[in-house]
Every structure is written in C-alpha cells, then in structure tokens.
XYZ file of C-alpha atoms in Angstrom:
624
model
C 18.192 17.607 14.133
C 20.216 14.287 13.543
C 19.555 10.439 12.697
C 20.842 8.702 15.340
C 24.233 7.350 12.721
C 23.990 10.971 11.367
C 22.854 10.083 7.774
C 19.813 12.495 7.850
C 19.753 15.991 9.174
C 16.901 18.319 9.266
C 16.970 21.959 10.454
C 13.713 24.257 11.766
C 13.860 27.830 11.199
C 11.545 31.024 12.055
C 11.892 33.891 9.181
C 11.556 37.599 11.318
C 8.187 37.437 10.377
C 7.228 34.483 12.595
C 6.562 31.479 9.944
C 8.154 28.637 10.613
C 10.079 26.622 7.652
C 11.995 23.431 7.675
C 14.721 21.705 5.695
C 16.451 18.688 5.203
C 19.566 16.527 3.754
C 21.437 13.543 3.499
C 24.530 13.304 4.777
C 27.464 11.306 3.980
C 30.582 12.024 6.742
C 30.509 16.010 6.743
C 28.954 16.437 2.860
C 25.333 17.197 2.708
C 23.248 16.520 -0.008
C 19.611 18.885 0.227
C 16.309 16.858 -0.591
C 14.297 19.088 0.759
C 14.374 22.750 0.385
C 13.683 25.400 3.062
C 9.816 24.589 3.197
C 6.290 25.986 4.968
C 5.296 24.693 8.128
C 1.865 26.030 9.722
C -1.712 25.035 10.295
C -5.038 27.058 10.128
C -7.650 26.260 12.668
C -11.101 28.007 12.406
C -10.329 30.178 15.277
C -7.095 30.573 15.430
C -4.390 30.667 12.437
C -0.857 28.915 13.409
C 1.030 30.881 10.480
C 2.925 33.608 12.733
C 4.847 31.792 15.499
C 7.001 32.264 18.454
C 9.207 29.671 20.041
C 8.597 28.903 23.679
C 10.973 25.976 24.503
C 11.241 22.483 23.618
C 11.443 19.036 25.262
C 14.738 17.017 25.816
C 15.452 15.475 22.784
C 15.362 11.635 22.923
C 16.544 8.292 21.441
C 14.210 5.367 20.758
C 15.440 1.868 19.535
C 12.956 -0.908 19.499
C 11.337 -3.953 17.752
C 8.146 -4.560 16.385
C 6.280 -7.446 14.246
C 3.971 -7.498 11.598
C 1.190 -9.880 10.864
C 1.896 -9.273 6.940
C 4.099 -7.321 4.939
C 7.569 -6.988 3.038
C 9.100 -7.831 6.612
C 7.967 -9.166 9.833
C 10.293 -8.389 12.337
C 10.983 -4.511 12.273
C 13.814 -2.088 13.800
C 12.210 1.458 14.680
C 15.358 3.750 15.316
C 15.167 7.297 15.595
C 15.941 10.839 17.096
C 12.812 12.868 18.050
C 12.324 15.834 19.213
C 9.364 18.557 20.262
C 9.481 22.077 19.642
C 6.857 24.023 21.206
C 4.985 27.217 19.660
C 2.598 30.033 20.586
C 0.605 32.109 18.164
C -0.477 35.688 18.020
C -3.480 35.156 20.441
C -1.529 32.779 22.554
C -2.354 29.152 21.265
C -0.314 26.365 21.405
C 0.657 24.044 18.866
C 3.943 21.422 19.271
C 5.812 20.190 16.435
C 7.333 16.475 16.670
C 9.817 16.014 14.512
C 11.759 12.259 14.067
C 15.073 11.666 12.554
C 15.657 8.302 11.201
C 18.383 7.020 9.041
C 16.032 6.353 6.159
C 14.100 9.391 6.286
C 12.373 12.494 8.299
C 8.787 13.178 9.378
C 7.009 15.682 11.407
C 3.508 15.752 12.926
C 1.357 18.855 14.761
C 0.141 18.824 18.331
C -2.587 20.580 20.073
C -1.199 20.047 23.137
C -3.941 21.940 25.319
C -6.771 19.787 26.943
C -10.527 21.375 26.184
C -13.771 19.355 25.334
C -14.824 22.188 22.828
C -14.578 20.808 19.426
C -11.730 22.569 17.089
C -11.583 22.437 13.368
C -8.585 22.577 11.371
C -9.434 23.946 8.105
C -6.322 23.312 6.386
C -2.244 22.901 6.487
C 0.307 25.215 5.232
C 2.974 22.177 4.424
C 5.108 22.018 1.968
C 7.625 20.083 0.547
C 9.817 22.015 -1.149
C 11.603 19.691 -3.997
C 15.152 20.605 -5.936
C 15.163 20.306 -9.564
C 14.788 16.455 -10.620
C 12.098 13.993 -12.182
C 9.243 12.602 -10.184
C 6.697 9.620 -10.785
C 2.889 10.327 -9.271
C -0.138 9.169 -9.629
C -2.722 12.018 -10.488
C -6.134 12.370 -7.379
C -9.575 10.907 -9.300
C -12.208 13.203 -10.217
C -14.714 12.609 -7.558
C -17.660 9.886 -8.489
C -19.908 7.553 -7.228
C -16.330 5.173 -7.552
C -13.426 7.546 -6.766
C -11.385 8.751 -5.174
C -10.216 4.671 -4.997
C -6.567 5.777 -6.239
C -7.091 3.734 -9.201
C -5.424 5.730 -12.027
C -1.922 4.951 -13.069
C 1.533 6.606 -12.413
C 2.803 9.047 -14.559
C 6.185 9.928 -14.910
C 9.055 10.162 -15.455
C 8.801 14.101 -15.524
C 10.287 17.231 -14.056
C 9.776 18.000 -10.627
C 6.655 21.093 -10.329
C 4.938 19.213 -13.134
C 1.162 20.552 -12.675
C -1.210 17.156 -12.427
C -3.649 16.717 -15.188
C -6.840 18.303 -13.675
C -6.969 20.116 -10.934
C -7.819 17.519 -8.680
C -3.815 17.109 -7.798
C -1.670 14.047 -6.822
C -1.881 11.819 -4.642
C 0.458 10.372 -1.873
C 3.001 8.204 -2.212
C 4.570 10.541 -4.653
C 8.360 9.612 -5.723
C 11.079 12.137 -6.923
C 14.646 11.641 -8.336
C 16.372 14.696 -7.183
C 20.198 15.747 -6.098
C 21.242 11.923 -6.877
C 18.934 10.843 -3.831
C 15.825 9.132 -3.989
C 12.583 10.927 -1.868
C 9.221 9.516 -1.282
C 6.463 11.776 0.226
C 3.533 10.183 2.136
C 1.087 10.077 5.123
C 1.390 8.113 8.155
C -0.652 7.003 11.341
C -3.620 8.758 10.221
C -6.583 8.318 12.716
C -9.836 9.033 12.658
C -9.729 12.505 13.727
C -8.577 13.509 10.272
C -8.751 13.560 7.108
C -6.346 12.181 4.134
C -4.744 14.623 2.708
C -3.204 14.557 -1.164
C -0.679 17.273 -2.907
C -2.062 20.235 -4.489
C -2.123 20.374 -8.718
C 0.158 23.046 -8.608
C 3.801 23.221 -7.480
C 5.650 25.728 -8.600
C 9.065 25.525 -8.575
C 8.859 21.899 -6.560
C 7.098 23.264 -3.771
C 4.187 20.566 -3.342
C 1.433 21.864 -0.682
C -0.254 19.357 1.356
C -4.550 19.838 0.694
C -7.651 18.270 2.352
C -9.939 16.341 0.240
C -12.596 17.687 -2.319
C -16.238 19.414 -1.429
C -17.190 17.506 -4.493
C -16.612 13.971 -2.604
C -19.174 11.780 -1.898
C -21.345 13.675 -3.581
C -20.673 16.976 -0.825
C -21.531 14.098 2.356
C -18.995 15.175 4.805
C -16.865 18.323 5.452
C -13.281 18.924 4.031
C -11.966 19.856 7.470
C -11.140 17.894 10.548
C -12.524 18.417 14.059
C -11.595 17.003 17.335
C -11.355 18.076 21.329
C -7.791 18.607 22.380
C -5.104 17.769 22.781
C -5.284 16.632 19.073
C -2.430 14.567 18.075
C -2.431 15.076 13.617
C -0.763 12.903 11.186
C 2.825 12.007 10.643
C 3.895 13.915 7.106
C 6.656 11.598 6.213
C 10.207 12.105 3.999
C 11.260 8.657 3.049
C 15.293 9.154 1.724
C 17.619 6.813 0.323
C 20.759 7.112 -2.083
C 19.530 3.980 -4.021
C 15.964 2.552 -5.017
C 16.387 -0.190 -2.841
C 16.744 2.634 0.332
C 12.809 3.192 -0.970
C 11.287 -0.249 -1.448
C 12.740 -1.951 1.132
C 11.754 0.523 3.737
C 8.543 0.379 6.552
C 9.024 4.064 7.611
C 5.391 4.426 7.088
C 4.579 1.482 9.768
C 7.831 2.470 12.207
C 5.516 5.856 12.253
C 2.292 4.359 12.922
C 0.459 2.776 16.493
C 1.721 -0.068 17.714
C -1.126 -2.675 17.293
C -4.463 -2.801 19.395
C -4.653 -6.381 18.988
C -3.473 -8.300 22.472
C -3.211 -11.586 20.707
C -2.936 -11.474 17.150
C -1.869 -15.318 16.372
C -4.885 -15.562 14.754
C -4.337 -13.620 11.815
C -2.868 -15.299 9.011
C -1.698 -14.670 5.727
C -2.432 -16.235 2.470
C -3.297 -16.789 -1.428
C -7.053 -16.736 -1.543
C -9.305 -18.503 -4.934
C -11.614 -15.988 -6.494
C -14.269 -16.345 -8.939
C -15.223 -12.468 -9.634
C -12.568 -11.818 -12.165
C -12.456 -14.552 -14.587
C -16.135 -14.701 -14.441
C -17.003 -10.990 -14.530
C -18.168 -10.704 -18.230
C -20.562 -13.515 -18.541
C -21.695 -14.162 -14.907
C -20.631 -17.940 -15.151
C -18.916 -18.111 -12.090
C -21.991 -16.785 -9.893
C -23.838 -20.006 -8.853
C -22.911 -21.952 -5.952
C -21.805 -25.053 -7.762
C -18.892 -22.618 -9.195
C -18.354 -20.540 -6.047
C -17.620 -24.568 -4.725
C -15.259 -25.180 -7.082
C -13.073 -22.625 -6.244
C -13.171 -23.953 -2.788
C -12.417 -27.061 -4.128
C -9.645 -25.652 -6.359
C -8.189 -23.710 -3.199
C -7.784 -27.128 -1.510
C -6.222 -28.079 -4.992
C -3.652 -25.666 -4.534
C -3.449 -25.475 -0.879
C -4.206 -22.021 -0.553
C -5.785 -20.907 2.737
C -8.619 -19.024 1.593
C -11.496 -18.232 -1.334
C -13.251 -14.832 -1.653
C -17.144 -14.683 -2.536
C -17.389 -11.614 -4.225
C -20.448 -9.138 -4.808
C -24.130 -10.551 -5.012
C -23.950 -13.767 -2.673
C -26.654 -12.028 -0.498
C -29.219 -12.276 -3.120
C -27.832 -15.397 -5.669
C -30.440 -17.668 -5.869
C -29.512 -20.981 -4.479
C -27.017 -19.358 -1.788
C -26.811 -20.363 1.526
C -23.930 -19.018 3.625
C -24.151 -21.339 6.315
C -24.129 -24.213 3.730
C -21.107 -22.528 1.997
C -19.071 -21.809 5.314
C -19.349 -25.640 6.143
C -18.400 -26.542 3.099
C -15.506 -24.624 3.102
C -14.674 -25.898 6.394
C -14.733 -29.754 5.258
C -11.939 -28.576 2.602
C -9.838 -26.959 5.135
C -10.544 -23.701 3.503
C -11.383 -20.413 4.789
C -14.249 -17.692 3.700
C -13.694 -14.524 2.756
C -16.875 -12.175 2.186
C -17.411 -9.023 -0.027
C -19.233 -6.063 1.080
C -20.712 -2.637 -0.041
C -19.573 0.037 2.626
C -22.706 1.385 2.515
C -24.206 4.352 3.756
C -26.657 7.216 3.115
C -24.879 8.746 -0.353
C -23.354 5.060 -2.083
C -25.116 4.772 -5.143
C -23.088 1.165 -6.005
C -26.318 -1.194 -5.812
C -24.153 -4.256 -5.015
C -24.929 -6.083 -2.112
C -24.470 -7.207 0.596
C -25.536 -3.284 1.199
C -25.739 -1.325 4.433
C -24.052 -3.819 6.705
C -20.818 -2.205 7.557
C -21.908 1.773 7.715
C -24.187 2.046 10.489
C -22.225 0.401 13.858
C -24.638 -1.306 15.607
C -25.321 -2.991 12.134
C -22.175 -3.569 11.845
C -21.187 -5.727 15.128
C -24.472 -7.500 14.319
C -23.627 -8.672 10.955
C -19.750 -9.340 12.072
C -20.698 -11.376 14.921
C -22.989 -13.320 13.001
C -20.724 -14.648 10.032
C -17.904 -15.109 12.185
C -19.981 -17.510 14.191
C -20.435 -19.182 10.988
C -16.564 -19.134 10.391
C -16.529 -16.625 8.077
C -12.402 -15.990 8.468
C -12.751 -12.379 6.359
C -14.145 -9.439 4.548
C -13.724 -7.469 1.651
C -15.204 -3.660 1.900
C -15.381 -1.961 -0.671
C -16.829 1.504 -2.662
C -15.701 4.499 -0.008
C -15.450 7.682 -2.530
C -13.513 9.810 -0.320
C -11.219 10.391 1.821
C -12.960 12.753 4.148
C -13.137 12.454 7.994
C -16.500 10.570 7.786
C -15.169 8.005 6.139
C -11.420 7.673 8.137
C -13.819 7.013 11.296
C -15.434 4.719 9.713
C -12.293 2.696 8.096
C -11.048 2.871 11.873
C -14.181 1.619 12.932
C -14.463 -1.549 10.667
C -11.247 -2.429 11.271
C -11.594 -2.096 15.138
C -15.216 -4.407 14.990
C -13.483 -6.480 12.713
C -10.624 -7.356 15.321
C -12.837 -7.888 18.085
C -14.543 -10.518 15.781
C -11.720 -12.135 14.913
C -12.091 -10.978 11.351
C -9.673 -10.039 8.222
C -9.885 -6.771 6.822
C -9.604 -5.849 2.428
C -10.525 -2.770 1.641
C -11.289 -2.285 -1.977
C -11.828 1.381 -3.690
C -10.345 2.914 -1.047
C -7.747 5.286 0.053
C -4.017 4.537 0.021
C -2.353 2.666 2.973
C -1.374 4.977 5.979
C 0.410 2.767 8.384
C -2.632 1.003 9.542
C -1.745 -2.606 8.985
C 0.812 -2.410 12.713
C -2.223 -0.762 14.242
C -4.649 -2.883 12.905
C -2.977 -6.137 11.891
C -6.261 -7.733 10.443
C -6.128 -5.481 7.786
C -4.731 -7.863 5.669
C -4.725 -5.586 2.219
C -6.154 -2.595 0.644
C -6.649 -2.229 -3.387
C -5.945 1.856 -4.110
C -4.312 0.400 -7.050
C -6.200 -0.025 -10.926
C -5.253 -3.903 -10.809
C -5.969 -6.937 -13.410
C -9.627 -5.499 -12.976
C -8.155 -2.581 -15.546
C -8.455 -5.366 -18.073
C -12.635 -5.570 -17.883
C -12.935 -1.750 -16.752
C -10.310 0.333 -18.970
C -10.286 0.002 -22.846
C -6.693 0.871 -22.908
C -5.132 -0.141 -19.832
C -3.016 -2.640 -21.408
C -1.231 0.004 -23.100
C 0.072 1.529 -19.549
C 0.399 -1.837 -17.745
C 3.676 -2.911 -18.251
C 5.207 0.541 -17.110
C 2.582 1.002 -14.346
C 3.288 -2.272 -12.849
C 7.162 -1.348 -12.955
C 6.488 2.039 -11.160
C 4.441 0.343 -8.008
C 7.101 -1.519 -6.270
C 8.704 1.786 -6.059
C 5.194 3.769 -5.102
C 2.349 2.405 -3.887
C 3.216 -0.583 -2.529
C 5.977 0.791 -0.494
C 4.003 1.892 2.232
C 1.471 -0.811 2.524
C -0.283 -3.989 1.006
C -1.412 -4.058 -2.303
C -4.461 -5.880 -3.683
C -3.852 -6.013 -7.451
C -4.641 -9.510 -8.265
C -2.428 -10.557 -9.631
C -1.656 -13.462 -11.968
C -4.327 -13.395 -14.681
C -3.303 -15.234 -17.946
C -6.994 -15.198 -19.548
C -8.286 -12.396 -21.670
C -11.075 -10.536 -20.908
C -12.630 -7.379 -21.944
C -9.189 -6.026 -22.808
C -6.501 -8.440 -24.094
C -2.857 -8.746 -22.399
C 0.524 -6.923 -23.808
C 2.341 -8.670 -20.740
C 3.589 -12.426 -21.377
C 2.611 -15.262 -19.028
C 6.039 -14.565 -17.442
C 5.365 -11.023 -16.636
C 2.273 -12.338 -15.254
C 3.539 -14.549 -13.167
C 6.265 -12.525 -11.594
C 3.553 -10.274 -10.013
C 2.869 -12.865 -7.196
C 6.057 -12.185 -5.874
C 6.676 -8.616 -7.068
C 3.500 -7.170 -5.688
C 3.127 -7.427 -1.635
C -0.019 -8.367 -0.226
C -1.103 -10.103 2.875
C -3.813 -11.807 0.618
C -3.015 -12.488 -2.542
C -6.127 -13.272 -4.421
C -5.044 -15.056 -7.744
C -7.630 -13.519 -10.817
C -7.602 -16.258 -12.931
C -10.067 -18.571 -13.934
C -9.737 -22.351 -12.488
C -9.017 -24.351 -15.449
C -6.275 -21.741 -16.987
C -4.487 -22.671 -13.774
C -4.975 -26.019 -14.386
C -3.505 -25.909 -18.106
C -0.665 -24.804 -16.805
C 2.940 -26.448 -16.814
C 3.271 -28.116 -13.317
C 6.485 -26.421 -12.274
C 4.191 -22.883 -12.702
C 1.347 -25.127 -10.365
C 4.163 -25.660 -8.080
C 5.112 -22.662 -7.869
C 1.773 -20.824 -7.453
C 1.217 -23.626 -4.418
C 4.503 -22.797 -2.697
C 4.382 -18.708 -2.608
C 3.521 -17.223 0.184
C 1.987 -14.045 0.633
C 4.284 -12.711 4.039
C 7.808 -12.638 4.026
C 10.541 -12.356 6.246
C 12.648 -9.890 4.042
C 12.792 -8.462 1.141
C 15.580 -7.240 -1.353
C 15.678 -4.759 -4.302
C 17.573 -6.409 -6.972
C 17.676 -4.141 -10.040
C 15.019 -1.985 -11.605
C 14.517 1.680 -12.189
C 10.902 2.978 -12.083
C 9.630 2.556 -15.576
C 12.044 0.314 -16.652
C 12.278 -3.129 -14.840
C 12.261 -4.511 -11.701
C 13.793 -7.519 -9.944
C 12.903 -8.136 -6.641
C 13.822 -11.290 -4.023
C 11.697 -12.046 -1.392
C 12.395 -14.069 1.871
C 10.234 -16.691 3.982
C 11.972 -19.055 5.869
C 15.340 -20.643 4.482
C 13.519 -20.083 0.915
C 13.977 -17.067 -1.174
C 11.059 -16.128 -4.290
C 12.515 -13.678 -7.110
C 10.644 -11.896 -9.390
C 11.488 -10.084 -12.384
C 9.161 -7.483 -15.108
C 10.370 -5.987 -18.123
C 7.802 -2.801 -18.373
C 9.579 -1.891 -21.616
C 8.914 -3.265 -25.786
C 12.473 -4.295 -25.886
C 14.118 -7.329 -25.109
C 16.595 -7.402 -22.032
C 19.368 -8.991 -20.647
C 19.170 -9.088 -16.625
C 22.173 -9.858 -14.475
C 21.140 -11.404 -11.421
C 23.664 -11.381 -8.180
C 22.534 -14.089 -5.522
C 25.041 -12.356 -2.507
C 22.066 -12.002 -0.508
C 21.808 -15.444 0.104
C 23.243 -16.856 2.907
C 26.891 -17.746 2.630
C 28.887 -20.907 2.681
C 25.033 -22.798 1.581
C 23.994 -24.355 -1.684
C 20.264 -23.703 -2.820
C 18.323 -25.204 -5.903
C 16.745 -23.118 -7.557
C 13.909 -23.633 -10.317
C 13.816 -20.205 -13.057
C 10.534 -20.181 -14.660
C 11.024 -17.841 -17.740
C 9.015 -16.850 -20.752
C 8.977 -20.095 -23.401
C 8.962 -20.288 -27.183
C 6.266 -17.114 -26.845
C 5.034 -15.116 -24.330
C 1.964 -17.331 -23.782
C 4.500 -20.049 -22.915
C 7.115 -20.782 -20.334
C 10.250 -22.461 -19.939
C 11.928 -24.030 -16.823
C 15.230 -24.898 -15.566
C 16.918 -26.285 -12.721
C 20.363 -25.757 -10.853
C 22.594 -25.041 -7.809
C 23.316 -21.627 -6.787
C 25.132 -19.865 -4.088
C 25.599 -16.336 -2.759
C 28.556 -16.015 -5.583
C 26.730 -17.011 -8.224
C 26.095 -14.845 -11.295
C 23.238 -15.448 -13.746
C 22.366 -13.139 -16.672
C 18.426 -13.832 -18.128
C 16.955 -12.891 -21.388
C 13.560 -11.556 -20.728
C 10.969 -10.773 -23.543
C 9.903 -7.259 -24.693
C 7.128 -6.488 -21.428
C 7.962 -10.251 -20.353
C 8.766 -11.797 -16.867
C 10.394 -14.578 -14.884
C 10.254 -16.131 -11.299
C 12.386 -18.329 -9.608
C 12.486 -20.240 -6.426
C 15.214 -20.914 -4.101
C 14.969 -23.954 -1.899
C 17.745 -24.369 0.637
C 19.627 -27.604 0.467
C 19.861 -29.210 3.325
C-alpha cells in the first residue's frame, strides 16, 4: 500500500499460522526508512476470536482528494488526500471482519469492520494491535489512576526516554504518544471514535517497542460501565492512526486525526464562532472573591474591555445567592458579550458535588435544560468531571455534543478524555481540557517544577490532534508560585490552540499591564488560517507562527533554566510585502516586558535572547 506521491508505504502480511501483521515506512525516491515494525493485527469478540485469519479478496483500491473546513483549529481549510484500501477476512468459524487501511503522505491508519448486518448485539472484548516501534526515544504522558477525577489526562509528559519504557504504574499511557525513531518523527493516536466504543490507551508494558492497544480500566467510574464495546452489525471501529513526518513540523502542523474523522453533522454551522472568553474561576479560586454577581459582571464588563466575545460562569452559579441567569444573560447581551455556562456531567456514580448537577446525564434532562438557557442566550457550555473513558460515557460525549448542536450551543469539555477527531464531526465542540493547565498552579504543589518542559512537549502531543483548554496566560500567583516569566506566559495564547481561549487571570493584573501586552491580548484570535512550526524540539523550546487573515501571531517558550538565543526566519511570510511587526519580549526581569517595533519581510533574519524558562510574542500586521 502507497500514499498517493509515494512518501508512505505500508505492507499487510499473514504468518502460516493465520495472524495477520502489518508494517510500515517512509519513503524517500526508492530508500525506505521503517517506523513501524512488522506488528499484530486482530480483534477478540465474545463469540468469536479474529486472531487466525484467511484472506478472501479485497475491494478496488481507491483515490480520494477533497476539501473540508473547520469551525476552529490550527487550520480552517483542509486537504484530505489519500490511498485506501479494504482487505477482507474470514475466521476459523467463518466470520467476517474487513480491514480499511489509508495511505496518506503524512501518515497511515487502519480501522476494523464487521461488515455483516445482524440486530444481535456483539461485544468486542479487546484488540490485538500493536505498534511495533524501532529503537529511539519517546515522550508520553502516563493513564491516571482511576478516581472520582480521572482519567481527565491531566498528568504531564514524560520523556525524553527509550522507546519500551514501562509507564509508571500499571495503568499505561495514554494516546497521543510521540517517538523519535530511525530519524523520523511518529505519533500514535485514535481517531473518529463513536459511540459504539470505547477509548482505548497503550498498555504499561512494551517490550521491545511493541505498544498494545487496551480498553479502559474495571476500576473506572468506580466499576459503572463495562470495559468492552457492544454494538449490532455491521460495526464500523475506530481509526488507529500513524502520524509520520521527517521533521517536527511534519507532526504539529498536521490534522490527520480530523482528515480521519466524520465530516460534520451540522447543515449550517455559521453560527459557531470562535473566541477569547473572561473567566473568574481561576484567579478567584482560593478565596471565593470572584463568586458574587457584582464580580461575575465585571468580567463581562472587562470582556467588553478587551473585546473578547465571550465570559465563562464557572461552578456554583446554580446555587450563588443573588444569581439570576436571566438577569446575567441580559446583561451580557447589553455588553455585546456572550455566556458561557459550567456544568457537572452528572450521573448515578459522580461524587463531584458541584453544581449545576444532573443536567446533562439523563437526555430528556438534558434537551430540557439546553433548550431553556439557549432561549435565554446562553451561547455555551462547559462539561466537566467524566472519569472514564468507557462506552457509557463516549455515548454520552456524542450525545451532548449532538443536543448541544441542535440548540445552537458550544461545547468544552473539561476532565475529559483526549480529542479524537470530533471537532469536524461536531464543530460546536469548541475545546476539550485533557491537559493539567494553569489550574496545576492551585491543584499540584509542584507543578511549577514540570511546567516549563511540559508546556514545551504539548505543541508536539496533545494539542496536535485537537483543541486544548489550558488557560492560558496567568501572571498572578496562586497556591503555587510561577518559574515561567510573564513572557513565557504570554506566548501560550498563541502557542497553545484552542477554539476558546479562556484567559486565567484575574481582571486588574490585565489591567496593570503594559498596553502593547493589552493590545496584544485584544487582537489574538483563537482560529487560524495556518499554522507553522518554527523551531523547537520537545523539551527544549518551541517557536510557533500562527496565521489569520493577512496577520501572522508568533510565539516562542524556553522550557529550559538556561538562557537562549533564537533565530527566527520570517520566509513564510508572503513575498515581495512589508509587515510591522511589534516583539513583546521578557523586560529588565521576568515579571517585566519589553517591546519593540520594526519592518520585516519574508528575508528577514532576527535572532532573540529569551530568559532561562522565558517567552516572547510578536505580531505581524501587513502593511498595506
């Protein structure tokens, strides 16, 4: 199997004793490179096992080029090119199972089939996939020990370490999961996942590099749920996706994970919009001074301020004394700002008290309380505390997001499970957290430590294959204090993607600020058209540019305690045009910043000093 420019081939094989095996490489002209060793292939159902195959034919291979757009994202307007084929299988007792297989230049990914129609439920009670990694170093994130909070995917990267490295319990890793091997960059994930599975993770032990593919834990949700996955057939499984690329940019600047996914449900979606969102959780967290509705209205007001489009009322409105949500929805409305609402997912084994509780679990709740603050012009909600990423709770991810559309409604899931392509089917979801964000400062007593490194490891990780909620841009201190200079902390609102960003910070730290940083926090936007990898390596630093319109936004982290030099190359702006551009750099300290202005063009050179775990931004404005 071939990438339609030949840059990726992959090759199926049955041993003599019937199991089925894949591999893959890059190519360059008639040299291949292998990033994935010969590997399993094979799925057990409860009454039939799909280990011991025979080959029965296949369908004519076929070629599909098309376009798609995104609401949100790292870029709008999308080519999905590709090779795919369908092999077709028989077991032992004379089941059928397909495998799809597509071949794109950036990357491989296979899915199984039940291609036989029968209104019998089936359950599959696990996978036999592998992916079978050469000798190299890899960056992952370990699975959370299951709570009344996790799995939420809030732990932070480790790496860089060999390849086959066993994860630190035995809870394994999670997907994305990023390797360094044979000079090629890989990145393993999920994609298209529907509710008639579950999300899988990679098991805690991979020896040699082979990485197995496992459901999710009994011990989730407190045992609600099964670890399986049931459906009628023909049952259509996720996409297991190989994302490949010779440099780091190959990996951050891809959307294989949305090419793979549904195109969206949504007929019309012109009325989902991106944007920066005012929030009064964070900054008020510790003392609770922020939870009154004179405060909650001056972060409307302070939204208007900055002409962001929206401001999220976090957990508690439902029972804050004083609150009115019909009261607050008008307001908001006079300011020309939208409402965003927080709720508890729910359901009969949460034991998170916060409210608003029990709205979003049950369905006929659900469309009741949806159609009822969207009348009151309610633009949004935040859902948050799932605990696991078993079938129960994909169906009922896939069913918030579907009410949610046909209310007009944003969707931001918080402790949740990691993006799996569902922001093309689903455009309203706007974000998703599955990320330990600026909330690490109030939660963590030593996430400050890791920060710097785990913020320059998720460009290359998490946030590759979908939003990411971190909240960013938090200058205050709270429970925990800051390594990362004001600079660092600024360079996250472009660095990080999310189709909301929701800025942490408290409103008169903002304020304080220089008003070249104001400017530039009003001008951001939280969409783009394109974006480009710059410089980094995971760990290290990273330097990213970001498109909307004829503007460009960079930003740059140091993750390391040393002082750098970054040379910047501006060819990716658009030739023969002059753009000024404002750098906003770490000042006299790293509680400080300094600004400068001048004309660049696509052959300009710049070289920046950044401070130890320090940061910069700048802003390109074409001149006209």
């Amino acid at each position: 199997m071939v990438s339609p420019e030949g840059k990726i081939v992959a090759q199926l094989q049955i041993q003599e004793d019937g199991r089925l095996s894949y591999q893959v490489w890059a190519a360059n002209g008639s040299n291949r490179t292998v990033v994935i060793e010969n590997s399993p292939l094979g799925i057990v159902r409860k009454d039939q096992q799909f280990d011991t195959l025979k080959f029965i034919g296949r369908e004519k291979e076929k070629t599909v080029g098309e376009s798609y757009t995104l609401s949100t994202g790292k870029r709008l307007v999308n080519r999905n090119h590709y090779n795919e084929y369908t092999f077709k299988f028989a077991n032992l007792e004379g089941g059928l199972l397909d495998l799809v297989c597509r071949v794109y230049e950036e990357g491989f990914a296979f899915k199984y089939v039940f291609p036989e129609k029968d209104q019998q439920t089936y359950i599959v009670e696990h996978e036999l996939t592998g992916f079978n990694l050469p000798e190299g170093n890899a960056w992952m994130q370990p699975y959370d020990k299951p709570t009344a909070y996790a799995p939420a995917y809030e732990r932070n990267y480790e790496g860089e370490m060999p390849v086959g490295t066993p994860s630190p319990g035995r809870e394994g890793w999670c997907f994305p999961a990023l390797f360094e091997v044979n000079e090629h960059w890989v990145l393993l994930s999920e994609a298209n996942l529907k509710a008639n599975f579950y999300g899988s993770h990679l098991d805690s032990v991979a020896d040699n590099g082979l990485y197995h593919v496992v459901p999710p834990l009994e011990e989730e949700a407190f045992g609600y749920g099964n670890t399986y996955a049931e459906s009628t057939l023909p049952w259509d499984m996720p996409w297991r996706m190989i994302l490949i690329g010779s440099e780091l940019g190959d990996i951050l600047e891809s959307n294989l994970v949305t090419h793979l996914s549904d195109p969206s449900r949504i007929e019309d979606p012109s009325w989902i919009q991106s944007g920066r969102a005012s929030w009064a959780w964070w900054s008020g967290y510790l003392d609770g001074s922020n939870d009154t509705p004179e405060k909650l209205k001056k972060y409307i007001d302070f939204a208007k301020e900055m002409e962001w489009e929206y401001s999220l009322i976090d957990a508690g409105w439902d029972t804050r004394k004083g609150f009115n949500l019909a009261e607050m929805a008008d307001y908001a409305k006079a300011k020309g700002v939208d409402l965003l609402l927080w709720y508890n997912s729910g359901g009969p084994i949460n034991r998170v008290n916060a409210g608003p509780r029990d709205k979003m679990f049950d369905r006929d709740i659900r469309k009741q309380e949806m159609e009822r603050i969207s009348e009151l012009g309610v633009k949004g909600i935040k859902v948050d505390f799932f605990s696991s990423d078993k079938q129960d709770f994909m169906e009922l991810y896939h069913g918030i997001m579907e009410d949610a559309a046909s209310n007009k409604l944003l969707v931001n899931f918080h402790g949740c499970t990691v993006p799996r392509g569902w922001s093309r089917t689903y455009p309203n979801l706007i974000s998703m957290e599955s990320v330990i964000g600026e909330e690490g400062y109030i939660y963590h007593s030593h996430y400050e430590q890791g920060a710097p490194l785990h913020c320059t490891i998720l460009p290359f990780t998490r946030n590759v294959v979908g939003p990411m909620d971190y909240t960013p841009v938090a200058f205050s201190i709270q429970q925990v204090p800051h390594r990362t200079s004001y600079g660092f902390e600024l360079a996250l609102a472009v660095v990080f993607e999310s189709g909301i960003q929701h800025f942490a910070d408290k409103v008169e730290m903002y304020q304080a600020q220089p008003k070249e940083v104001i400017d530039f926090l009003k001008s951001v936007p939280a969409a783009w058209d394109d974006t480009k990898f710059l410089s980094g390596y995971p760990g290290d630093d990273v330097v990213i540019a970001r498109q909307r319109g004829e503007d460009w936004f960079v930003g740059g982290i140091n993750g390391e305690d040393v002082g750098k030099v970054i040379e910047l190359n501006f060819g990716f702006l658009e030739a023969g045009e002059s753009y000024e551009a404002t750098f906003i750099t770490d000042g006299e300290n790293n509680q400080s910043f300094s600004t400068v202005s001048k004309s660049i063009s696509n052959q300009s050179k710049e070289h920046l000093e950044v401070f130890p775990v320090g940061g910069f931004v700048i802003h390109l404005e074409k001149i006209n």
